[in-house]
Short mmCIF file of C-alpha atoms and ligand atoms in Angstrom, two decimals:
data_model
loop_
_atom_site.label_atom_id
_atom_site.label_comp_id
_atom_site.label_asym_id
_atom_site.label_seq_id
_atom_site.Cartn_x
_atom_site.Cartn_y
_atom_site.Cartn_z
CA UNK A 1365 -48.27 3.10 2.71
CA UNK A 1366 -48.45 -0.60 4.36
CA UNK A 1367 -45.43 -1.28 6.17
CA UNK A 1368 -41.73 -2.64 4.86
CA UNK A 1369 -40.47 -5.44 5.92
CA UNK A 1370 -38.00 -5.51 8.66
CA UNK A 1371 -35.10 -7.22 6.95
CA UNK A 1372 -35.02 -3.52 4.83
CA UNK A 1373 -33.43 -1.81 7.82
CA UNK A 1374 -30.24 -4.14 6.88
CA UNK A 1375 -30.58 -3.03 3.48
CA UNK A 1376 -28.18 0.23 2.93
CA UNK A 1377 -27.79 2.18 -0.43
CA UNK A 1378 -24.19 2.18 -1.15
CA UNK A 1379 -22.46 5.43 -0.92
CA UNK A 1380 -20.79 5.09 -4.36
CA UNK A 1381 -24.80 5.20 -5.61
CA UNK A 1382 -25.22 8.35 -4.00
CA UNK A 1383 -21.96 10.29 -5.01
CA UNK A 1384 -22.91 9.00 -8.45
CA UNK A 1385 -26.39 10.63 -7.73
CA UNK A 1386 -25.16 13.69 -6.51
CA UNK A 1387 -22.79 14.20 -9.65
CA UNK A 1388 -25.67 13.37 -11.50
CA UNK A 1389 -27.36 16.44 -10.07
CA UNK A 1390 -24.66 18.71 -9.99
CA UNK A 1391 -23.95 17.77 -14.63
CA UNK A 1392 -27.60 18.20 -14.65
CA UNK A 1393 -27.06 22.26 -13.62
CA UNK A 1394 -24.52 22.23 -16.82
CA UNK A 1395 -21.56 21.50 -14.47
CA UNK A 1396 -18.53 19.46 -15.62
CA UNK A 1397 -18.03 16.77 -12.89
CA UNK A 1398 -15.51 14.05 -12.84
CA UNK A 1399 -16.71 11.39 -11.53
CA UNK A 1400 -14.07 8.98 -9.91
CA UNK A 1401 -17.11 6.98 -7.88
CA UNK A 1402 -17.97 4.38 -10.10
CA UNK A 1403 -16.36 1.00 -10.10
CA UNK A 1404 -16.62 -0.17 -13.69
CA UNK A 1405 -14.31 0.20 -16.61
CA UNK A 1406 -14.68 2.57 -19.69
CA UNK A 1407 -13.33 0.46 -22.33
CA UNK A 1408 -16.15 -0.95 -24.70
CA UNK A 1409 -16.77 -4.48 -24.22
CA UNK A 1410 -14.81 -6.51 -27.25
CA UNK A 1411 -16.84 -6.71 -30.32
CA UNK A 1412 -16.71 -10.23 -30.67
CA UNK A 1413 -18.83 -10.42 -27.52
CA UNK A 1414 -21.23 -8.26 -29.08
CA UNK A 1415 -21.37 -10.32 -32.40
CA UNK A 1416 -21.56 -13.20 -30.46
CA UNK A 1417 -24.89 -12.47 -28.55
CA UNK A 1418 -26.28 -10.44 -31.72
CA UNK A 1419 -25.65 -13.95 -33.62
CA UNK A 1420 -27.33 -16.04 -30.61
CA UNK A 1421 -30.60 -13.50 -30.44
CA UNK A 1422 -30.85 -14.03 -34.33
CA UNK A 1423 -30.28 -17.38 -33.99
CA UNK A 1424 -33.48 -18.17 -31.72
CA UNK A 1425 -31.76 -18.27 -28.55
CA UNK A 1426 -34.32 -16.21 -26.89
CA UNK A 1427 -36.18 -18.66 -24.72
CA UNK A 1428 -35.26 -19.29 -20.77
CA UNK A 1429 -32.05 -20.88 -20.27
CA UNK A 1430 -30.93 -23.70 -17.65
CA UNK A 1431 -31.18 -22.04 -14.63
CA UNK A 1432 -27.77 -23.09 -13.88
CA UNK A 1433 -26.17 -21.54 -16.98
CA UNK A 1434 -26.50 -22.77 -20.94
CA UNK A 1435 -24.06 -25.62 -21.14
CA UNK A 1436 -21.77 -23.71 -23.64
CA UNK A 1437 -20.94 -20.73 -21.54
CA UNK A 1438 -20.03 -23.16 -18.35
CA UNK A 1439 -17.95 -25.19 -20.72
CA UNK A 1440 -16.19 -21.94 -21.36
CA UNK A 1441 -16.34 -21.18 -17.81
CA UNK A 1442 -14.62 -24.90 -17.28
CA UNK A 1443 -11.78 -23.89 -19.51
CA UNK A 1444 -11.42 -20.54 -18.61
CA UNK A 1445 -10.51 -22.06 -14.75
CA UNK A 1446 -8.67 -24.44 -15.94
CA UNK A 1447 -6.57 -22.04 -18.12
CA UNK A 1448 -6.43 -19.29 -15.56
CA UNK A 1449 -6.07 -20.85 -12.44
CA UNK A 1450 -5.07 -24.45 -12.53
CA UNK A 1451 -8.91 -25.33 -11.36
CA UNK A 1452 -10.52 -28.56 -12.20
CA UNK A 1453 -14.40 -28.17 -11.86
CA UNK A 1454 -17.18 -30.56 -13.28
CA UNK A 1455 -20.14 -28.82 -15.08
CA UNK A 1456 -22.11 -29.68 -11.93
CA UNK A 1457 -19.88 -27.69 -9.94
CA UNK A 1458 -20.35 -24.26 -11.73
CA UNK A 1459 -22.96 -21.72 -12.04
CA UNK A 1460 -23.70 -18.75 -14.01
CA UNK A 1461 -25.35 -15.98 -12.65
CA UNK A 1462 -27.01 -12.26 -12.89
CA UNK A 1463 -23.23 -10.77 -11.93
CA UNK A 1464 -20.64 -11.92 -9.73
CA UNK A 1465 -22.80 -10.52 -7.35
CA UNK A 1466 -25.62 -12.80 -7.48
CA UNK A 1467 -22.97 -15.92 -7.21
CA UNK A 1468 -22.28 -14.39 -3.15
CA UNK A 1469 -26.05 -13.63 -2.68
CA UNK A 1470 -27.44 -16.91 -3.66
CA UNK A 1471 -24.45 -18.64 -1.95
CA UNK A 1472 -25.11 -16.94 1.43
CA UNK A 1473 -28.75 -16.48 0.85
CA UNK A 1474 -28.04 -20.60 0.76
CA UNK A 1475 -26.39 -21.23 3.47
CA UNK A 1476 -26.24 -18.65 6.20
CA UNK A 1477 -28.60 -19.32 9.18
CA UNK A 1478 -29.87 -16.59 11.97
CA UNK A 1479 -26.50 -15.54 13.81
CA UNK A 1480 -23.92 -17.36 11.75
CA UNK A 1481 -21.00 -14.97 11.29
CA UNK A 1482 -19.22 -13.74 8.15
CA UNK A 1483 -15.74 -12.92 8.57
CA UNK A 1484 -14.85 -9.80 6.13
CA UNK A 1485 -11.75 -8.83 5.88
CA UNK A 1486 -12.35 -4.54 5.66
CA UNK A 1487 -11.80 -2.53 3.88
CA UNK A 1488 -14.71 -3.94 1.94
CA UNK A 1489 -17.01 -4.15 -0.88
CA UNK A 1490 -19.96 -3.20 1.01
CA UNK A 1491 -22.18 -5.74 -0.24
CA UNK A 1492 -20.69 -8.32 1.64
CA UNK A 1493 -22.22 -6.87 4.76
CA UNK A 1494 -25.43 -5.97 3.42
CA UNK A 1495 -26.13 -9.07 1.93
CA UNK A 1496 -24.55 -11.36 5.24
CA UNK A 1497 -27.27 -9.32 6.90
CA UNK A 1498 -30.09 -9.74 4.71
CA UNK A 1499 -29.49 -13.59 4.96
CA UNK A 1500 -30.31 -13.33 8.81
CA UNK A 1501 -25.94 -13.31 9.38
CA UNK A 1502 -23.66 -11.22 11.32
CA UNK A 1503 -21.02 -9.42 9.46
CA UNK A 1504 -17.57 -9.65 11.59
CA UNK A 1505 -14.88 -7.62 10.01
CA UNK A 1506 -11.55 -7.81 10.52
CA UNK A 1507 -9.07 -4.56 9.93
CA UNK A 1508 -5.86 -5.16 7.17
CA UNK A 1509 -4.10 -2.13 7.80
CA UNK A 1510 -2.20 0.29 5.69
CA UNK A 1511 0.75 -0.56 7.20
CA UNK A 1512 0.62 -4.12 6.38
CA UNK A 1513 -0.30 -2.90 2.35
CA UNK A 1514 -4.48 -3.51 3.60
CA UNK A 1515 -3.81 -7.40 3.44
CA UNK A 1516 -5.55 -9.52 5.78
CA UNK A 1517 -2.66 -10.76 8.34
CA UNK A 1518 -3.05 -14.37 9.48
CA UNK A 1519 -3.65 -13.89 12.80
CA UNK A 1520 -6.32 -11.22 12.88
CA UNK A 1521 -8.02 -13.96 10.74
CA UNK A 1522 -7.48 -16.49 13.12
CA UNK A 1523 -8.74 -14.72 15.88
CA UNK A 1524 -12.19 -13.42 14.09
CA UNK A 1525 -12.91 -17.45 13.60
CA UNK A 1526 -15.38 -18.28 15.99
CA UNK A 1527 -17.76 -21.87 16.36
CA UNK A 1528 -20.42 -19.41 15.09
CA UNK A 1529 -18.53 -18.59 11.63
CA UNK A 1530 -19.61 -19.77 8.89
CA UNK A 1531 -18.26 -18.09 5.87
CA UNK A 1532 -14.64 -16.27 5.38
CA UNK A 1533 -14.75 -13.47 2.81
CA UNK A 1534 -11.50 -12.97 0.54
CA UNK A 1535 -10.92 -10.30 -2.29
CA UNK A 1536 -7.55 -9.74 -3.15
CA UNK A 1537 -7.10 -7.58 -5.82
CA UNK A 1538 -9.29 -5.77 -3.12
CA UNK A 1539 -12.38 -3.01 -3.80
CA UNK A 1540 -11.53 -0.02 -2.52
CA UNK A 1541 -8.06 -1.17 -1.37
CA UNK A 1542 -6.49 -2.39 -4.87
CA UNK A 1543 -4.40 -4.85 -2.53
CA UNK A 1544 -3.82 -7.81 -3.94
CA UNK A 1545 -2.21 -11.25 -1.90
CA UNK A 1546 0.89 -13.08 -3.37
CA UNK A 1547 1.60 -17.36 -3.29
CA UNK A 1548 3.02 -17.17 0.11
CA UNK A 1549 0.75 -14.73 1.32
CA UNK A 1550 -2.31 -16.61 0.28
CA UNK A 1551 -0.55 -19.83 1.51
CA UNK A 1552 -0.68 -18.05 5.36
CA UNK A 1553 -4.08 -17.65 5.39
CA UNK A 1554 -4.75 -20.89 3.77
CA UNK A 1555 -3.04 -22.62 6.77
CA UNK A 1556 -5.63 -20.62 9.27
CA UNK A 1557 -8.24 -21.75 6.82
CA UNK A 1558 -7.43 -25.48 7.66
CA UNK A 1559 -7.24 -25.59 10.60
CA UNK A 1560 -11.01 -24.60 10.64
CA UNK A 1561 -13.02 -27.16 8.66
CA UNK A 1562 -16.52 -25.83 10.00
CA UNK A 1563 -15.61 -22.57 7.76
CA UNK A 1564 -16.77 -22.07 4.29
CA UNK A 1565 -14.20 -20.10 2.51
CA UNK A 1566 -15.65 -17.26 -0.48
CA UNK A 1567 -13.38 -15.84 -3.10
CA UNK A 1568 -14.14 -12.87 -5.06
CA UNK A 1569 -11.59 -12.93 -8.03
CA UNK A 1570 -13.59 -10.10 -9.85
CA UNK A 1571 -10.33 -8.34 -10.58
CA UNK A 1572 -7.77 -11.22 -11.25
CA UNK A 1573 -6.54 -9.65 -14.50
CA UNK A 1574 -5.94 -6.57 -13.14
CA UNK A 1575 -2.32 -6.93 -11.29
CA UNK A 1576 0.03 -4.79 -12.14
CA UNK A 1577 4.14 -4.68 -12.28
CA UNK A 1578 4.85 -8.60 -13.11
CA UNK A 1579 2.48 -9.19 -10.14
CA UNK A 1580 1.12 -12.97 -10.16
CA UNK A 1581 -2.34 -13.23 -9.21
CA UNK A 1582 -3.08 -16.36 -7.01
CA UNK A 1583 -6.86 -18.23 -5.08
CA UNK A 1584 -6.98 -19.81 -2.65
CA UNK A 1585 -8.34 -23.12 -4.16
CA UNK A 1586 -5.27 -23.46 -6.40
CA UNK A 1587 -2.93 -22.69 -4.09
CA UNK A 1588 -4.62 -24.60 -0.78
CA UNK A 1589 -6.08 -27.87 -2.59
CA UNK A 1590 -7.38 -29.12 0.73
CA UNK A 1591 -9.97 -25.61 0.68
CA UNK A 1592 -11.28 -26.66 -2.25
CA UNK A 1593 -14.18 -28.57 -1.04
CA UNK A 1594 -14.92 -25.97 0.74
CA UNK A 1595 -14.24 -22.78 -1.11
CA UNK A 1596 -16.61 -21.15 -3.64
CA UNK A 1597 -14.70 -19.14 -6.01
CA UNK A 1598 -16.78 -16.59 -7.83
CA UNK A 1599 -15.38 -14.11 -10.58
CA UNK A 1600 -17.04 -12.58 -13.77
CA UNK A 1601 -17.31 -10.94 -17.54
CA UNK A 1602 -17.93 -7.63 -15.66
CA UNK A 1603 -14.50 -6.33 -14.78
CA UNK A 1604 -12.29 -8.22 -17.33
CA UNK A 1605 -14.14 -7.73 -20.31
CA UNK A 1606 -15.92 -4.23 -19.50
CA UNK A 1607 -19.16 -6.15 -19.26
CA UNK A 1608 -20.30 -4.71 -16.33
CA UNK A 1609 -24.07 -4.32 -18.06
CA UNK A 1610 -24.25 -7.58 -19.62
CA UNK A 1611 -24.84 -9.12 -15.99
CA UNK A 1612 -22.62 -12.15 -16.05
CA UNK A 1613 -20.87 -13.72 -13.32
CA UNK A 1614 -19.86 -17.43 -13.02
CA UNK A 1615 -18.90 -19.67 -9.64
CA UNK A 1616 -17.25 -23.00 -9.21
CA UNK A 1617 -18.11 -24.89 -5.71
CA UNK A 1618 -18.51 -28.29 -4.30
CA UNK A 1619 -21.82 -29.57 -6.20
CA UNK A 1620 -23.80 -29.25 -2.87
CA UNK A 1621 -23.40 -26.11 -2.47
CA UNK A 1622 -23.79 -25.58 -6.29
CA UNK A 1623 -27.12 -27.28 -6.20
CA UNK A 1624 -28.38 -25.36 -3.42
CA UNK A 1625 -27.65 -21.70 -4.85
CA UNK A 1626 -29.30 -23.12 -8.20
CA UNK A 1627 -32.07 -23.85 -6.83
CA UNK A 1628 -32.04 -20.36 -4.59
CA UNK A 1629 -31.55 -18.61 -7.72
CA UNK A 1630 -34.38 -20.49 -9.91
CA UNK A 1631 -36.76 -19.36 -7.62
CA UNK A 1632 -35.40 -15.54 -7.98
CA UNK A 1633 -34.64 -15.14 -11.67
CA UNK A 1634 -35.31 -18.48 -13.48
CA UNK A 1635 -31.68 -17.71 -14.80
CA UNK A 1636 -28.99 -15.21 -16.71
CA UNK A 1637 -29.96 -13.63 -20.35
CA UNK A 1638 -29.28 -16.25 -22.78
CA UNK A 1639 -27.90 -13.12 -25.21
CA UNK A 1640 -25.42 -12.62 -22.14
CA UNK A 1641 -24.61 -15.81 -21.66
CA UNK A 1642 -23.42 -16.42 -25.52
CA UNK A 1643 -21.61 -12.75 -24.97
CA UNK A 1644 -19.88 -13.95 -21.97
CA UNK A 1645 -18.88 -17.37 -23.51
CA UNK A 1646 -17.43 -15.57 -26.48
CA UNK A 1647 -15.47 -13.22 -24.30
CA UNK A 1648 -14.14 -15.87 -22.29
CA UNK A 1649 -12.94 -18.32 -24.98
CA UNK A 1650 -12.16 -15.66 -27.52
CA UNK A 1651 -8.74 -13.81 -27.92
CA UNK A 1652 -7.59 -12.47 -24.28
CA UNK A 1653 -4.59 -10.18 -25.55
CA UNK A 1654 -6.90 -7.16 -25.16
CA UNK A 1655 -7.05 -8.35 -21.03
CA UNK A 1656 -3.59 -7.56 -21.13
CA UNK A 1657 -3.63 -4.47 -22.95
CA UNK A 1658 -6.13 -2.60 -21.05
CA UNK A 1659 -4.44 -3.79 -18.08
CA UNK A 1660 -1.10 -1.94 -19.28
CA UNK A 1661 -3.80 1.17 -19.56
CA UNK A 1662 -4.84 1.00 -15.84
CA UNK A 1663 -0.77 0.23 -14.34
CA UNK A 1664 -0.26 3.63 -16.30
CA UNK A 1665 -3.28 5.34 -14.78
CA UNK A 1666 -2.39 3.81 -11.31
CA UNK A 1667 0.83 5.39 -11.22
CA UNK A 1668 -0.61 8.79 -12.41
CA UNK A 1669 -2.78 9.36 -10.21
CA UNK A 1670 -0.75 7.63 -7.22
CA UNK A 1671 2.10 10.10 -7.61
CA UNK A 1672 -0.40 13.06 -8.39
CA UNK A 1673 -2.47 12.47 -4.95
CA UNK A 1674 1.28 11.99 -2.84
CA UNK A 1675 1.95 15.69 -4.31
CA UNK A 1676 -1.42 17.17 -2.65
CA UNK A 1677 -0.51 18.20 1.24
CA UNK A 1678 -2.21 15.87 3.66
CA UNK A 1679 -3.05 13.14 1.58
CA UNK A 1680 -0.25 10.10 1.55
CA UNK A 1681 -1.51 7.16 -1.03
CA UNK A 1682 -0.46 3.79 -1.16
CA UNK A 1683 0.64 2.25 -4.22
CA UNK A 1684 -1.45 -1.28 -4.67
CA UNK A 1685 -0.66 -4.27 -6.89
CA UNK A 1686 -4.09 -4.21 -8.54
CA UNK A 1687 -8.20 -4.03 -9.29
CA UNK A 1688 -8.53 -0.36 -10.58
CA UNK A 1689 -8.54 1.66 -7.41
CA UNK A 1690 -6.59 3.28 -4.99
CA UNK A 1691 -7.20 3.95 -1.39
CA UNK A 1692 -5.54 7.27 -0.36
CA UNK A 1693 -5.28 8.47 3.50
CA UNK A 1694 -6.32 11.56 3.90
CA UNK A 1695 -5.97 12.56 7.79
CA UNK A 1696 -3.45 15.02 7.06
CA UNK A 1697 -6.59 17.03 5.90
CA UNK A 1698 -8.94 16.63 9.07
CA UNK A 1699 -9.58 19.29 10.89
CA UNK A 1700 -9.09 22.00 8.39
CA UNK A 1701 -11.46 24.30 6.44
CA UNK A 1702 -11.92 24.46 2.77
CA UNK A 1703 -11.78 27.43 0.66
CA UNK A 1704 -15.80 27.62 0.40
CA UNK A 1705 -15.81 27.32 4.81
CA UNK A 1706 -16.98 23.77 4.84
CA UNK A 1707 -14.96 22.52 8.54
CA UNK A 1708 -13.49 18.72 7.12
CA UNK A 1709 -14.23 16.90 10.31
CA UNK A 1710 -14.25 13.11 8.39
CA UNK A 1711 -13.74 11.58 5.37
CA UNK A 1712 -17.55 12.31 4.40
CA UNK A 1713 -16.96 15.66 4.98
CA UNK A 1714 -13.63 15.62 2.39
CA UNK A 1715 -15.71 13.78 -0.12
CA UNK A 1716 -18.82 16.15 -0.45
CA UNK A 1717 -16.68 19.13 -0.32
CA UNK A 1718 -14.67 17.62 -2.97
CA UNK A 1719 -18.01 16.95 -4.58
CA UNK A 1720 -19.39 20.61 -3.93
CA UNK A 1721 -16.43 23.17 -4.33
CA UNK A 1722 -14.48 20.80 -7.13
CA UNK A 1723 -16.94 18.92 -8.70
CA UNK A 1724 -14.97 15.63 -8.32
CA UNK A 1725 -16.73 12.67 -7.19
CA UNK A 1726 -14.87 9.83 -5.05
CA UNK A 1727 -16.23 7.88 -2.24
CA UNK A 1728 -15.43 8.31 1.36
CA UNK A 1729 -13.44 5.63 3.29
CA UNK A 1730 -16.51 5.28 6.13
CA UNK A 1731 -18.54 3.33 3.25
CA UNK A 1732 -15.96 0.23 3.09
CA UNK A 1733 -15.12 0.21 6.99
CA UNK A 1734 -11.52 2.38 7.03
CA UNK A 1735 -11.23 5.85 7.79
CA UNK A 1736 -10.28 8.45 7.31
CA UNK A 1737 -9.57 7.53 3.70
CA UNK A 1738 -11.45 8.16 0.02
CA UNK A 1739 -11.42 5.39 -3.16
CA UNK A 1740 -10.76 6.37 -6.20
CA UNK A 1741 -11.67 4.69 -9.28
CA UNK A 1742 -9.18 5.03 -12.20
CA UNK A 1743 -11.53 3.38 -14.17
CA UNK A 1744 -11.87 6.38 -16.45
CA UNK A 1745 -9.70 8.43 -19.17
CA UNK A 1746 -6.25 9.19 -18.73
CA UNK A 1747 -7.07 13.17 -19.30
CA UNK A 1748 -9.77 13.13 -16.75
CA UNK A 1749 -8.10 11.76 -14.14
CA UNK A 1750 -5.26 14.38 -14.93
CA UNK A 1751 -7.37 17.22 -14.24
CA UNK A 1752 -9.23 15.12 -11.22
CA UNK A 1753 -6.08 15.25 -9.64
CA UNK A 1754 -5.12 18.51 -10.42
CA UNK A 1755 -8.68 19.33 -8.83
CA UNK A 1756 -7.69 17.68 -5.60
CA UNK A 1757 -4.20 19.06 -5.05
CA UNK A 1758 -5.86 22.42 -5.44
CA UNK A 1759 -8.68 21.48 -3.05
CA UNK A 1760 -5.93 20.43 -0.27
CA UNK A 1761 -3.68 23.19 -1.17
CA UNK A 1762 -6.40 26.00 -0.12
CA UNK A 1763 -7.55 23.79 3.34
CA UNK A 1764 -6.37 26.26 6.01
C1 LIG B 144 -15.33 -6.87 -5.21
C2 LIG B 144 -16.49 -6.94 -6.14
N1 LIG B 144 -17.17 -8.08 -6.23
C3 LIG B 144 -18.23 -8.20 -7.04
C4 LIG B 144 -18.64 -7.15 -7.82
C5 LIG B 144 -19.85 -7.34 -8.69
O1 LIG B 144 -19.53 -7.63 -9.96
P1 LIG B 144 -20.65 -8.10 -11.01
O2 LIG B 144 -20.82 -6.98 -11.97
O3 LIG B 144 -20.09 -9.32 -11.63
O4 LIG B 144 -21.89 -8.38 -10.24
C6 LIG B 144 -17.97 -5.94 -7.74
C7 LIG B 144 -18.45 -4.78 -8.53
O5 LIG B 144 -18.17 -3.64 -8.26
C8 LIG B 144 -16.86 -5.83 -6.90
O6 LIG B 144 -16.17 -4.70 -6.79
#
């Protein structure tokens, strides 16, 4: 075969794919496998975002859209700031793209040049590394321990700003963490933020709807007006409106920086689904009460499985304010055997074992940057997580 190219090497497959494919093996063999590895939610997107797109597809919307985003679902994404986070942003200062995750890729694809730096706070989505990478960058984490509830303190920030940084990765509610930053919080690494004006500043608000226990979700733009010039502030139909396949995700950013990924992502994909886009518009400027009411779902799920994975010996789990995961430590259970004589040595180890002797699937800790830890997803049915749960206490129960 003629070679790869180099840039591959920077290009891992994340570790939630692979517990997902090894799940997918083991239900293959008849086996019933819960799978708590996945990061999206099982609710059915809402119906009206269904109509909406069946209604546009009928309608002759079928030819390629703007690549910036048809003007109706950026209106709705101009409201929906405005509504949800006190965010002024001219149509020329938003973007639509193939998924939240295309918003980061075409913004550092856009501006990161061989050797800039990209602070990330970790634990981490993973694709904020591989993709820093892939755009010639180096990745620079920066720990938020357990102790401090895996929030990003203000002086570990502070000292991972170098000349050489160019971007500054937030995402609070956090994936795997859950963490999520309050007003004051977000106000203490805003001052940092300022005081470095070579910085861009990136936040991921994928899971702003998804606090729990009164908690008031806050960005940075709203709540440091002097960022927003330089802050992009990327979020999505995927997590809020179980839309995770309809590929939507929208940005607002200074209209250089705007212009730029446009024109990064016209050469990639010419633009988003136009049946998506009328989806995601209807979604985002039709009734939101169901936002709320799944998010009552997860709280309850989040406190399930929280207390359920403090009962099994040698795991201790934090409670977080929100997104739908949790981050449990589990170095109470290093060192130890398993019933079937696996030796748990790391967090790996824990979550094939898990995998292989239990048949749950979670993700190891080592894949965001923290260890010895595993994230579960409680994106999935009350009843399944129950007996998940129940799996895992028995797993740690038997370690000897
Ligand atoms: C923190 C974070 N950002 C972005 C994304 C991507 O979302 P989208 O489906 O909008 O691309 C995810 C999905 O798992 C995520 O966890």
């Amino acid at each position: 075969m003629p070679a790869l190219a180099a840039r591959m090497n920077e290009v891992s497959i994340s570790a939630s794919v692979v517990m997902t494919m090894k799940a997918r093996e083991l239900a293959a063999k008849g086996i019933k496998v819960i799978s708590l590895g996945t990061g999206e939610p099982d609710f059915p997107t809402p119906p009206h975002a269904i109509e909406a797109a069946h209604k546009a597809a009928l309608a002759g919307d079928t030819k390629y859209p703007p690549q910036d985003g048809t003007k109706e679902l950026k209106e709705a994404v101009q409201r929906k700031f405005r509504r949800d986070n006190k965010l002024d942003y001219a149509l020329d200062e938003i973007m639509v793209a193939n998924g939240g995750k295309q918003c980061i890729y075409n913004a550092l694809m856009a501006t990161v040049d061989p050797g800039d730096e990209v602070v990330i706070p970790a634990p981490y989505w993973i694709s904020y590394a591989d993709m820093a990478k892939v755009a010639g960058g180096v990745p620079v984490t920066v720990n938020c321990p357990q102790n401090n509830g895996f929030k990003l303190r203000p002086e570990d920030l502070e000292a991972a700003i170098t000349p050489k940084t160019k971007w500054v990765m937030l995402n609070f509610p956090n994936n795997p963490t859950g963490a999520a930053c309050s007003r004051e919080e977000m106000k203490a690494l805003a001052e940092v933020l300022k005081r470095h004006p070579h910085v861009w500043v990136m936040t991921d608000d994928m899971y702003e709807h998804l606090v729990y226990d009164g908690f008031e979700f806050c960005t940075i733009a709203e709540v440091a007006p002097e960022l927003k010039d330089r802050t992009l502030t990327v979020n999505g139909a995927s997590k809020t409106y179980a839309m995770t396949g309809w590929r939507v995700g929208f940005c607002g950013g200074p209209k250089a920086l705007i212009k730029a990924m446009v024109n990064m992502q016209g050469q990639a994909t010419s633009g988003i689904s136009t049946i998506g886009q009328a989806a995601a518009a209807a979604a985002l400027d039709g009734p939101q009460d169901l936002v709320a009411e799944r998010a009552a779902i997860y709280k309850q799920r989040r406190d399930l499985v929280v207390d359920m994975l403090n009962a099994a010996p040698g795991i201790a789990c934090h409670k977080p304010e929100g997104a739908f995961y949790v981050f449990p430590n589990i170095a109470g259970c290093l060192g130890k055997t398993t019933k079937g004589g696996r030796r748990i040595e790391t967090d790996t180890d824990f979550a094939l074992a898990l995998l292989e002797e239990k048949y749950v699937a979670a993700v190891q800790g080592a894949a965001y940057g923290m260890s010895p830890y595993l994230r579960i997803s409680y994106a999935t049915d009350t009843e399944s997580l129950r007996e998940a749960c129940a799996r895992i206490q028995e797993f740690c129960r038997e370690l000897s």
